[in-house]
Coordinates of C-alpha atoms in Angstrom, one line a residue:
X500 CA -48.4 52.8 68.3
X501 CA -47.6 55.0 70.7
X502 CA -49.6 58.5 71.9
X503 CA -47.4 60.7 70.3
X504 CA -47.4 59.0 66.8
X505 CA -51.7 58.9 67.3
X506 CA -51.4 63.0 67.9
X507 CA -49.1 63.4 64.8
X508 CA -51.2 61.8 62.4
X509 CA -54.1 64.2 63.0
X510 CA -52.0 67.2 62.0
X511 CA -49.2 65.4 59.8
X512 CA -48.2 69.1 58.0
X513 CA -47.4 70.9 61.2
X514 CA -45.7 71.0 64.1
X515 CA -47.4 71.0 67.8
X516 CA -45.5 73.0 70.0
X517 CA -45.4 70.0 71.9
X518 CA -43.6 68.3 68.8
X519 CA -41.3 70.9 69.0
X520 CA -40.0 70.3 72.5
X521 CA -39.8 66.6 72.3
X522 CA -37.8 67.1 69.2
X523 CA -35.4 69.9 70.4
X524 CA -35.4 67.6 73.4
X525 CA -34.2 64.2 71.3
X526 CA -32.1 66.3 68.9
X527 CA -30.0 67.7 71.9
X528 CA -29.4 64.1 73.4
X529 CA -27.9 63.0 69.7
X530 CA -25.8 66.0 69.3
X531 CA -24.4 65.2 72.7
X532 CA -24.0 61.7 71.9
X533 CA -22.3 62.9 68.3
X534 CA -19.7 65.5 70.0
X535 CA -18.6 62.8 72.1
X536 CA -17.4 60.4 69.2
X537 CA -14.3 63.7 68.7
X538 CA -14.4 65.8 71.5
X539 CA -11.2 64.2 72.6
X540 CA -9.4 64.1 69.3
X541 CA -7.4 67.3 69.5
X542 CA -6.6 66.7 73.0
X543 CA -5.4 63.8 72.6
X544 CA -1.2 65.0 73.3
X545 CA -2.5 67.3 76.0
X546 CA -4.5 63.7 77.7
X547 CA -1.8 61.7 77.3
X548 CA 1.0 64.2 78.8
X549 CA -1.2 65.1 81.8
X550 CA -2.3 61.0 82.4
X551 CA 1.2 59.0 81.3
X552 CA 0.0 58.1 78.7
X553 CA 2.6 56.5 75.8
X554 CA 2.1 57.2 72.8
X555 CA 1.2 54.0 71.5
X556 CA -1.5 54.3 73.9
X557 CA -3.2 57.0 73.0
X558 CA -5.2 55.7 70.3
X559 CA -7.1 53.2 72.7
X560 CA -8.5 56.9 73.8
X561 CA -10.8 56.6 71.0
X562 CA -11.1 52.7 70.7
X563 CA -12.5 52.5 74.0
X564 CA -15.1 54.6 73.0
X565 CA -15.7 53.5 69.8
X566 CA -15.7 49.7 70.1
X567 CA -19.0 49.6 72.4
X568 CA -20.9 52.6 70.4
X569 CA -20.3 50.3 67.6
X570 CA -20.6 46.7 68.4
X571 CA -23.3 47.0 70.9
X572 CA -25.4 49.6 69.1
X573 CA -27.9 46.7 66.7
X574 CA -28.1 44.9 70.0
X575 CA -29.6 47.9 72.2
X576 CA -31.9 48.8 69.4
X577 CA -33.6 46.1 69.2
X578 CA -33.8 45.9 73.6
X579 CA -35.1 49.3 73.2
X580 CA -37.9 48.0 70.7
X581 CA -38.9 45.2 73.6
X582 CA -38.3 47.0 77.3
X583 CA -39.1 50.6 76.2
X584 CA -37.3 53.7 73.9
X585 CA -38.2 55.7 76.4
X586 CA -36.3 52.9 78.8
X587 CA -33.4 53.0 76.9
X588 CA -32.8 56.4 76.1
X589 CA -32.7 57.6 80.5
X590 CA -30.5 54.8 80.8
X591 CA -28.1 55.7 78.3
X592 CA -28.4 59.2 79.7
X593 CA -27.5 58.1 83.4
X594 CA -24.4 56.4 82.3
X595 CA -23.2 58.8 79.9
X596 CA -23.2 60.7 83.0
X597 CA -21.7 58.6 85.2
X598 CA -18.8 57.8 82.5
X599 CA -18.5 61.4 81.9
X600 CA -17.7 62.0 85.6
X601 CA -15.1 59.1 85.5
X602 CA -13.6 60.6 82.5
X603 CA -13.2 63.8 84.2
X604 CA -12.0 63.1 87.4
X605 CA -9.7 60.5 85.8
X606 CA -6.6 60.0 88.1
X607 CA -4.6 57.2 85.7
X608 CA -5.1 55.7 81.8
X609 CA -6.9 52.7 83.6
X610 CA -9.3 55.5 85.1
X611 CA -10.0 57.8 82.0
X612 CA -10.5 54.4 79.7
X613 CA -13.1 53.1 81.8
X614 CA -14.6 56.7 81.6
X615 CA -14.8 56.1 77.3
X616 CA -15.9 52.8 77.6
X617 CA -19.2 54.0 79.6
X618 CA -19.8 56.5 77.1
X619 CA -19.2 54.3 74.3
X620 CA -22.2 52.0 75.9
X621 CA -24.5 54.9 76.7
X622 CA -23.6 56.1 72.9
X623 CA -25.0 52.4 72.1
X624 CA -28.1 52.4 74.4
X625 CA -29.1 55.4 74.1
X626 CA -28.5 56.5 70.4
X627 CA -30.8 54.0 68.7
X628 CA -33.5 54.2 71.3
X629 CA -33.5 58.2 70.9
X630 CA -33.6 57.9 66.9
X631 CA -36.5 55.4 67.1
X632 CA -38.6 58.2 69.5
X633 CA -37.8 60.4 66.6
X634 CA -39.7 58.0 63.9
X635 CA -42.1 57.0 66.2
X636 CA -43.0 60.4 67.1
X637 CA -43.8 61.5 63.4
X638 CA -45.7 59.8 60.5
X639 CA -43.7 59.0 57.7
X640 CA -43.9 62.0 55.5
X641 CA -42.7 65.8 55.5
X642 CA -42.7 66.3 59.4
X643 CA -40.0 62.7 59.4
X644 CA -37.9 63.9 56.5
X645 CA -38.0 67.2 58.8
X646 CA -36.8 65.5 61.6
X647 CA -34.5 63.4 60.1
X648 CA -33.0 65.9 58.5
X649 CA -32.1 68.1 61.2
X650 CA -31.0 64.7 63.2
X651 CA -29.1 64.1 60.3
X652 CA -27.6 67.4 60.4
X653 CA -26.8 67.5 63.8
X654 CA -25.2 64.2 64.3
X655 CA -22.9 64.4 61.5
X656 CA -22.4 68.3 62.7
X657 CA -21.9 66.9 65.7
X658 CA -18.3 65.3 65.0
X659 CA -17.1 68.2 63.4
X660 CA -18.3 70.5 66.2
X661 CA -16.6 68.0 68.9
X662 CA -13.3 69.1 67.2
X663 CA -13.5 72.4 67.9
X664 CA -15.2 72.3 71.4
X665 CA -12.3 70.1 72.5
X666 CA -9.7 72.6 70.9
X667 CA -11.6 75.7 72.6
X668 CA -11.8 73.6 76.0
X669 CA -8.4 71.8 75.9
X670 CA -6.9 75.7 75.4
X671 CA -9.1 77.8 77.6
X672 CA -9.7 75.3 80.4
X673 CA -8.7 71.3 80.5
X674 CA -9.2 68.6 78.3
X675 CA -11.5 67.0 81.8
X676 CA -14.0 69.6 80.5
X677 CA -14.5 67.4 77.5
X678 CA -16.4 65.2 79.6
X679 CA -17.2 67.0 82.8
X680 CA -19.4 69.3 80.0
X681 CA -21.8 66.2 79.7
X682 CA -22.6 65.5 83.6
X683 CA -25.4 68.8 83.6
X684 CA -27.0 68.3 80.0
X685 CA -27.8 64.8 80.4
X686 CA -29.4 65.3 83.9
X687 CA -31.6 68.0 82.7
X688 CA -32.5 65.5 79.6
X689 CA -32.6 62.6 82.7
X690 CA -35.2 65.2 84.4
X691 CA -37.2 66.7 81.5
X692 CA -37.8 63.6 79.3
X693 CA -40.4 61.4 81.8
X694 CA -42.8 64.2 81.5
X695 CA -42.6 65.1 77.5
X696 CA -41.8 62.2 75.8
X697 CA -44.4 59.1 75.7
X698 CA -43.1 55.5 76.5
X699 CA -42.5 53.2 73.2
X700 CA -41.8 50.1 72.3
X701 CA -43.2 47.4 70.1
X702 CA -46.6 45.4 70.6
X703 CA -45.3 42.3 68.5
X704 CA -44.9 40.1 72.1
X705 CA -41.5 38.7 70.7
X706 CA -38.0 38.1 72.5
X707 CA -34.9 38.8 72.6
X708 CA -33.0 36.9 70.2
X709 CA -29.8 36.0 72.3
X710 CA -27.7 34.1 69.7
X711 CA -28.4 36.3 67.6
X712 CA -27.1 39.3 70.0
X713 CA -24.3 37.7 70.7
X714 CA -23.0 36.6 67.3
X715 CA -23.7 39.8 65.4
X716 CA -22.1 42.0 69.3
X717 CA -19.2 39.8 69.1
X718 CA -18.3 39.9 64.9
X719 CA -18.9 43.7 64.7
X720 CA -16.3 44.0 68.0
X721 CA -13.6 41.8 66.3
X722 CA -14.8 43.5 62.7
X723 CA -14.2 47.1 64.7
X724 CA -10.9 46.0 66.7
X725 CA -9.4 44.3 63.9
X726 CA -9.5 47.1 61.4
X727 CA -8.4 49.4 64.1
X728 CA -5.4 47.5 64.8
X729 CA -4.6 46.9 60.8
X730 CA -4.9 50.6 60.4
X731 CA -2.6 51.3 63.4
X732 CA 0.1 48.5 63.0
X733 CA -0.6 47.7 59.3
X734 CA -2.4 45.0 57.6
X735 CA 0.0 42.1 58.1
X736 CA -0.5 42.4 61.5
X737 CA -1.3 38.8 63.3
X738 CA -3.5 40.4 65.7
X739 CA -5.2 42.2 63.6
X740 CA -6.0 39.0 61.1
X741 CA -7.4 37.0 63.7
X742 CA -9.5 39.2 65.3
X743 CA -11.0 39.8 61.1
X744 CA -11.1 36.2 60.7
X745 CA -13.1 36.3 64.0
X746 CA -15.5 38.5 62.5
X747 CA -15.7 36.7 59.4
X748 CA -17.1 33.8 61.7
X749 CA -19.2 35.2 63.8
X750 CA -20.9 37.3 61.8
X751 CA -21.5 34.4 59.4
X752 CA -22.9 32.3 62.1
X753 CA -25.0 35.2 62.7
X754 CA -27.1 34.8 59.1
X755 CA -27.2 31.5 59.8
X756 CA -28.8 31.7 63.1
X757 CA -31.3 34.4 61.7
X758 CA -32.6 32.0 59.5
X759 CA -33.8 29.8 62.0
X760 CA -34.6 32.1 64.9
X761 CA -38.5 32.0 65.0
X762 CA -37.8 35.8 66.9
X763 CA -34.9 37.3 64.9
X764 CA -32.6 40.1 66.1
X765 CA -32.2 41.4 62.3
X766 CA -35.4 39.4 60.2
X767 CA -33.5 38.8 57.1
X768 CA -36.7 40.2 54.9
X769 CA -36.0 43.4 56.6
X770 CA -32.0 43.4 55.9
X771 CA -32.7 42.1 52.7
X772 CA -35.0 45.3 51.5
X773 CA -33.6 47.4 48.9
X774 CA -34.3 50.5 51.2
X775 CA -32.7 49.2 53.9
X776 CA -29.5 47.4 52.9
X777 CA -28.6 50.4 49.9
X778 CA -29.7 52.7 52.1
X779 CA -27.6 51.7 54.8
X780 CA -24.8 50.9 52.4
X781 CA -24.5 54.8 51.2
X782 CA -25.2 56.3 54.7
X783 CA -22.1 54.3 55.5
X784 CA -19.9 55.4 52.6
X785 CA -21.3 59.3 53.5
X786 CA -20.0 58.7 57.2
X787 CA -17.1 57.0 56.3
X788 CA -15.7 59.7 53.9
X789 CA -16.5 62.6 55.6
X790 CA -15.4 62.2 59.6
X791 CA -12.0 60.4 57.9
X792 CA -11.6 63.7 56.1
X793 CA -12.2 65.3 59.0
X794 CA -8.8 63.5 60.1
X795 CA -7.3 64.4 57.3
X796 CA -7.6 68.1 57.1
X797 CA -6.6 67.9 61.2
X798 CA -3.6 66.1 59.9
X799 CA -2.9 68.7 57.3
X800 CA -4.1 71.9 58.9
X801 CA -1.5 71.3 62.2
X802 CA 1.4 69.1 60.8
X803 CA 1.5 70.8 57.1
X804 CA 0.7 74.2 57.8
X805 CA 1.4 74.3 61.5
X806 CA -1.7 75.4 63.0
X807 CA -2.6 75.0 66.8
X808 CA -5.3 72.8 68.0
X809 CA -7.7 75.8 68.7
X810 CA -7.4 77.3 65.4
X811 CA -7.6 73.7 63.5
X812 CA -11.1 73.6 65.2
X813 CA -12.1 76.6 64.1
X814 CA -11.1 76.4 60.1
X815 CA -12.9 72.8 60.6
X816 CA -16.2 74.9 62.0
X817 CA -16.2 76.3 58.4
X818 CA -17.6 72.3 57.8
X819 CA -19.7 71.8 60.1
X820 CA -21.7 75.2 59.2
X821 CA -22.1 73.4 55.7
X822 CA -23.0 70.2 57.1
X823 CA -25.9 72.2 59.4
X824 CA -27.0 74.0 56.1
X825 CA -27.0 70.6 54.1
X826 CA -29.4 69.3 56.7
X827 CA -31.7 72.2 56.9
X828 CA -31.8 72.0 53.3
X829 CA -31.8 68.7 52.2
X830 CA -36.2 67.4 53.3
X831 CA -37.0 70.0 50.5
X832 CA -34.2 68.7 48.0
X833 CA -35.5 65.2 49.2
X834 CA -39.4 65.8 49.1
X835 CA -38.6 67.3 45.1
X836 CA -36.6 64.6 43.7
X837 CA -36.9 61.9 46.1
X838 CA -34.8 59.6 48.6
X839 CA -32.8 57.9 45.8
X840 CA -31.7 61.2 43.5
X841 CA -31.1 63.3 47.0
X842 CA -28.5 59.8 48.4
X843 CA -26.5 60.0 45.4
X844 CA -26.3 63.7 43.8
X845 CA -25.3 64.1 47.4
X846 CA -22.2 61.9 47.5
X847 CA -21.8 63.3 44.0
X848 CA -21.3 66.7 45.3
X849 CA -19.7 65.8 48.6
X850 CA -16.6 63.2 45.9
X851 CA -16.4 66.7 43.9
X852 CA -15.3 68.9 46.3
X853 CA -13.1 66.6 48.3
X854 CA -11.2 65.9 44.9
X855 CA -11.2 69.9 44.9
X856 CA -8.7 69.5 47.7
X857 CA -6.0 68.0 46.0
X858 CA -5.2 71.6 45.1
X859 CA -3.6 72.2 49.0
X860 CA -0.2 72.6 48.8
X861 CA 2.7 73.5 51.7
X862 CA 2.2 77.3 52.0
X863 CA -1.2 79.0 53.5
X864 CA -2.3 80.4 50.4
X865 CA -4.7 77.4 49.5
X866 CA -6.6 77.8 52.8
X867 CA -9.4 79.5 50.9
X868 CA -9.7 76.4 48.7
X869 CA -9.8 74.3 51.9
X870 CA -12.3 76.3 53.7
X871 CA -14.7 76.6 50.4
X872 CA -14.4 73.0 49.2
X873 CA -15.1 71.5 52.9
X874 CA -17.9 73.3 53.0
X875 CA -19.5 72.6 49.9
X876 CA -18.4 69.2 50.7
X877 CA -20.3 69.2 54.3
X878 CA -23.3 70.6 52.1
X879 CA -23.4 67.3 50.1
X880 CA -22.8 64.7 53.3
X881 CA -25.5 65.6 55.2
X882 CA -28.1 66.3 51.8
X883 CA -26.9 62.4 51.2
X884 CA -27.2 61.2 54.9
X885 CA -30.4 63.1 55.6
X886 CA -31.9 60.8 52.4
X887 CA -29.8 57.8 54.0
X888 CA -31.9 58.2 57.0
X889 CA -35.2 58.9 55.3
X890 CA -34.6 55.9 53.2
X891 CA -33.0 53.3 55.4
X892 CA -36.2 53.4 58.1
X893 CA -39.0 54.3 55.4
X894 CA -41.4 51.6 54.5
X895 CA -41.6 50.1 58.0
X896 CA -43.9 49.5 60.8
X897 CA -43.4 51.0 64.4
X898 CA -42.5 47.9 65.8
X899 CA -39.1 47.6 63.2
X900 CA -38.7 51.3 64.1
X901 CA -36.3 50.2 66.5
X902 CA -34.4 47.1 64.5
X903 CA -34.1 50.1 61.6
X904 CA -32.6 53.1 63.7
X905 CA -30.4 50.7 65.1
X906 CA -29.3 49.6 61.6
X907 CA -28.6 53.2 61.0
X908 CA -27.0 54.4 64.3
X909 CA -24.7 50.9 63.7
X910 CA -23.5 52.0 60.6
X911 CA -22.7 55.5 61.5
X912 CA -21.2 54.7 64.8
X913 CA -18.8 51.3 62.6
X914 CA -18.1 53.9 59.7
X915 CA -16.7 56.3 61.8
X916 CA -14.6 54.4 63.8
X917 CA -13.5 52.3 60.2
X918 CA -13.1 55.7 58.2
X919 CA -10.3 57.2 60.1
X920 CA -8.0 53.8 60.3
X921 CA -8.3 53.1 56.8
X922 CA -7.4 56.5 55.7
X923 CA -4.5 57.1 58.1
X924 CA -3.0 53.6 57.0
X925 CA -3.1 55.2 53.2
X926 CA -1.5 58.7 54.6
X927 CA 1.1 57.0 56.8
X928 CA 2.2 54.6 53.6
X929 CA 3.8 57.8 52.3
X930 CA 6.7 59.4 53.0
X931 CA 5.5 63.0 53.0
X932 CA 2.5 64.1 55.4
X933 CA 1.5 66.5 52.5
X934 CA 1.6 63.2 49.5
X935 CA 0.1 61.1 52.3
X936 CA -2.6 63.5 52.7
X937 CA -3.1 64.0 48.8
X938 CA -3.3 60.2 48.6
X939 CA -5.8 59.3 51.1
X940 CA -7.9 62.4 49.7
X941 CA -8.0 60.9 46.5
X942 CA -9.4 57.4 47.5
X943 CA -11.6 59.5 49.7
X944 CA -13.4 61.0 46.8
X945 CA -13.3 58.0 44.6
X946 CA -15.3 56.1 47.5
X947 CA -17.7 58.5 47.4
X948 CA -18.2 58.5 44.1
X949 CA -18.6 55.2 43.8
X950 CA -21.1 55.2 46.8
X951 CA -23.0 57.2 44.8
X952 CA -23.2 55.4 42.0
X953 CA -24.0 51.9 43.1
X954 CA -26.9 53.5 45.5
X955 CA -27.9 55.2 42.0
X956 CA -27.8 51.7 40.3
X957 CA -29.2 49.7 43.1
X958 CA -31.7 52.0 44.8
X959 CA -35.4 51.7 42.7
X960 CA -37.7 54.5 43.0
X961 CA -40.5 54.1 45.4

């Protein structure tokens, strides 16, 4: 157990204004880390003009990125539970840096790709091992649900908030301030965190499970790639059906190979855990659902009603003040009725409103609707992912802190990147943007509906 966890037990009600710093400190590295993930998004035309991109290219803009953060985030957790959170976390911070000044000063695609595939890495390094410091730092309890619940809130904030950053940047600047903005706050996190933040890692003595990292690294790449490509070039696709099939595999061999490590990446009593795998399993429906709609109210905010980038970010910033009042609210929802009740009346209220915007139409006179109902939406995500969190990493000693917060950070980093395919395949299948948008709305909601109700069904009370 580390120093700071020893110090938070003696006052478990109240926050030292130590505890303060080291959580505005971890909280500001996440929210980095989350902007990242969309900064880009709205740029995207503007990137691609300035660099040569095609535009079949431009996709790989975010699939560079979001390939590592997902399919290298389980295995980074659980090095970060072995060499040191505290490790982990400066390391991801140096080479979010160093991609960010790539990606900046990017003179050709080859250039500015390389740039998103070192921050999709330091997104994988150093997400988990900041997350774990979070759970390590505070006893399971009110001063956790605290912190989870503004991490919650800022990483799924954080996604929305991207969007506009990159509209207000991309207009006011360049687009290379989308990542040149990173190089100063993560050396200031680089220089502040050696001397606030206590090295952590687990006392257990056990290694790293290697076939074990590479089977479950290597299926959730092909599962990430493959659904990226069926999204982009439709499910049919050859490519994309090997590389699934791929997945299928490895990921198979990975259980398998659990089973008989006698160190296990993922111990299949921990996966197996009620709180764990249903807690995971609606933190990856909330994640899911809510950044594709994200997409989908882009989509229909500049191609329906013919909004510029800048102001698509700002109607979207109506969200992600929601979102940020969801997670303020939601450790009191959660401490009153509990992990379970908070996970699903969440999605229940987040499936509401979204069906609420089946109401837009082609004129500008439903924006009101939009603006309320995304909102209310964002309320419910984070009320349900702040529980998500709280649930999925409850339960569980310090040494699984790790092995837990890189269960969570992998499912919000592969829902994210899965989300937005999915949902543009079932927009693109129609032949009006407006009845594409409708349609892929409507399946949004029904997910999370149904999110809700098999965490309702499956989750027991504690």
């Amino acid at each position: 157990m580390s120093v700071l966890t020893s110090a938070a037990v003696t006052a478990p009600e109240r926050m030292s204004p130590r505890h303060k710093l080291i959580l505005t400190l971890l909280l500001g590295a996440q929210f980095m880390l989350a902007i990242d993930f969309s900064i880009l998004n709205v740029a995207l035309p503007v990137v691609g003009k300035g660099l040569g991109f095609g535009l079949g290219q431009l996709q790989w803009i975010a699939t560079a990125f979001a390939l590592p953060a997902a399919g290298f985030t389980l295995l980074f957790g659980r090095v970060a539970d072995l060499a040191g959170r505290r490790r982990m976390l400066l390391a991801g911070m140096a080479l979010l840096a160093a991609g960010s000044l790539v990606g900046g000063l990017a003179a050709s695609p080859a250039m500015l790709l390389t740039g998103r595939v070192l921050q999709g890495l330091a997104t994988a390094i150093a997400t988990p091992a900041a997350l774990s410091l979070l759970t390590t730092s505070f006893p399971e309890g009110p001063m956790r649900t605290r912190a989870l619940g503004l991490s919650g809130a800022l990483m799924s904030a954080g996604f929305t908030v991207g969007a506009v950053l990159g509209g207000v940047l991309t207009d006011l600047l360049s687009w290379r301030w989308a990542f040149l903005i990173n190089v100063p706050v993560a050396v200031l996190i680089l220089a502040v965190t050696p001397s606030l933040v206590a090295e952590s890692r687990s006392r257990d003595g056990a290694r790293l499970d290697v076939p074990g990292a590479v089977t479950v690294t290597g299926g959730l790449l092909a599962l990430v790639y493959g659904i990226t490509t069926a999204g982009q070039h439709g499910w049919g696709d050859p490519v994309a059906l090997a590389a699934l099939a791929a997945a299928v595999v490895l990921l198979v061999a990975f259980v398998l190979v659990e089973r008989r490590s006698p160190a296990p990446l993922a111990p299949l009593n921990v996966l197996t855990r009620r709180s764990v795998s249903w807690g995971n399993a609606g933190g990856f429906v909330a994640f899911a659902t809510e950044t594709s709609l994200v997409f989908l109210m882009t989509l229909y905010l500049q191609q329906v009603l013919g909004f510029s980038p800048l102001t698509t970010g700002l109607a979207l910033g109506v969200l992600g003040a929601g979102t940020f009042a969801g997670g303020v609210a939601a450790p009191r929802i959660m401490g009153r009725f509990g992990g379970r009740a908070t996970l699903v009346g969440g999605l229940v209220l987040q499936a509401a409103a979204t069906a609420a915007l089946l109401g837009l139409g082609t004129d500008r006179s439903a924006l009101p609707l939009l603006l309320a109902a995304t909102a209310i939406g964002g309320f419910g995500n984070l009320v349900a992912i702040v529980a998500f969190m709280g649930t999925a990493t409850s339960g569980l000693p310090d040494g699984e802190q790790g092995l837990a917060t890189g269960l969570a950070t992998m499912t919000q980093q592969v829902a994210i990147t899965l989300g937005i395919p999915v949902m543009s395949a079932i927009a693109t299948a129609h032949a009006s943007v407006l009845g594409g948008v409708h349609a892929a709305t409507l399946a949004n909601a029904l997910i999370a509906l149904a999110g809700g109700a098999l965490a309702g069904l499956f989750l027991r009370r504690s």
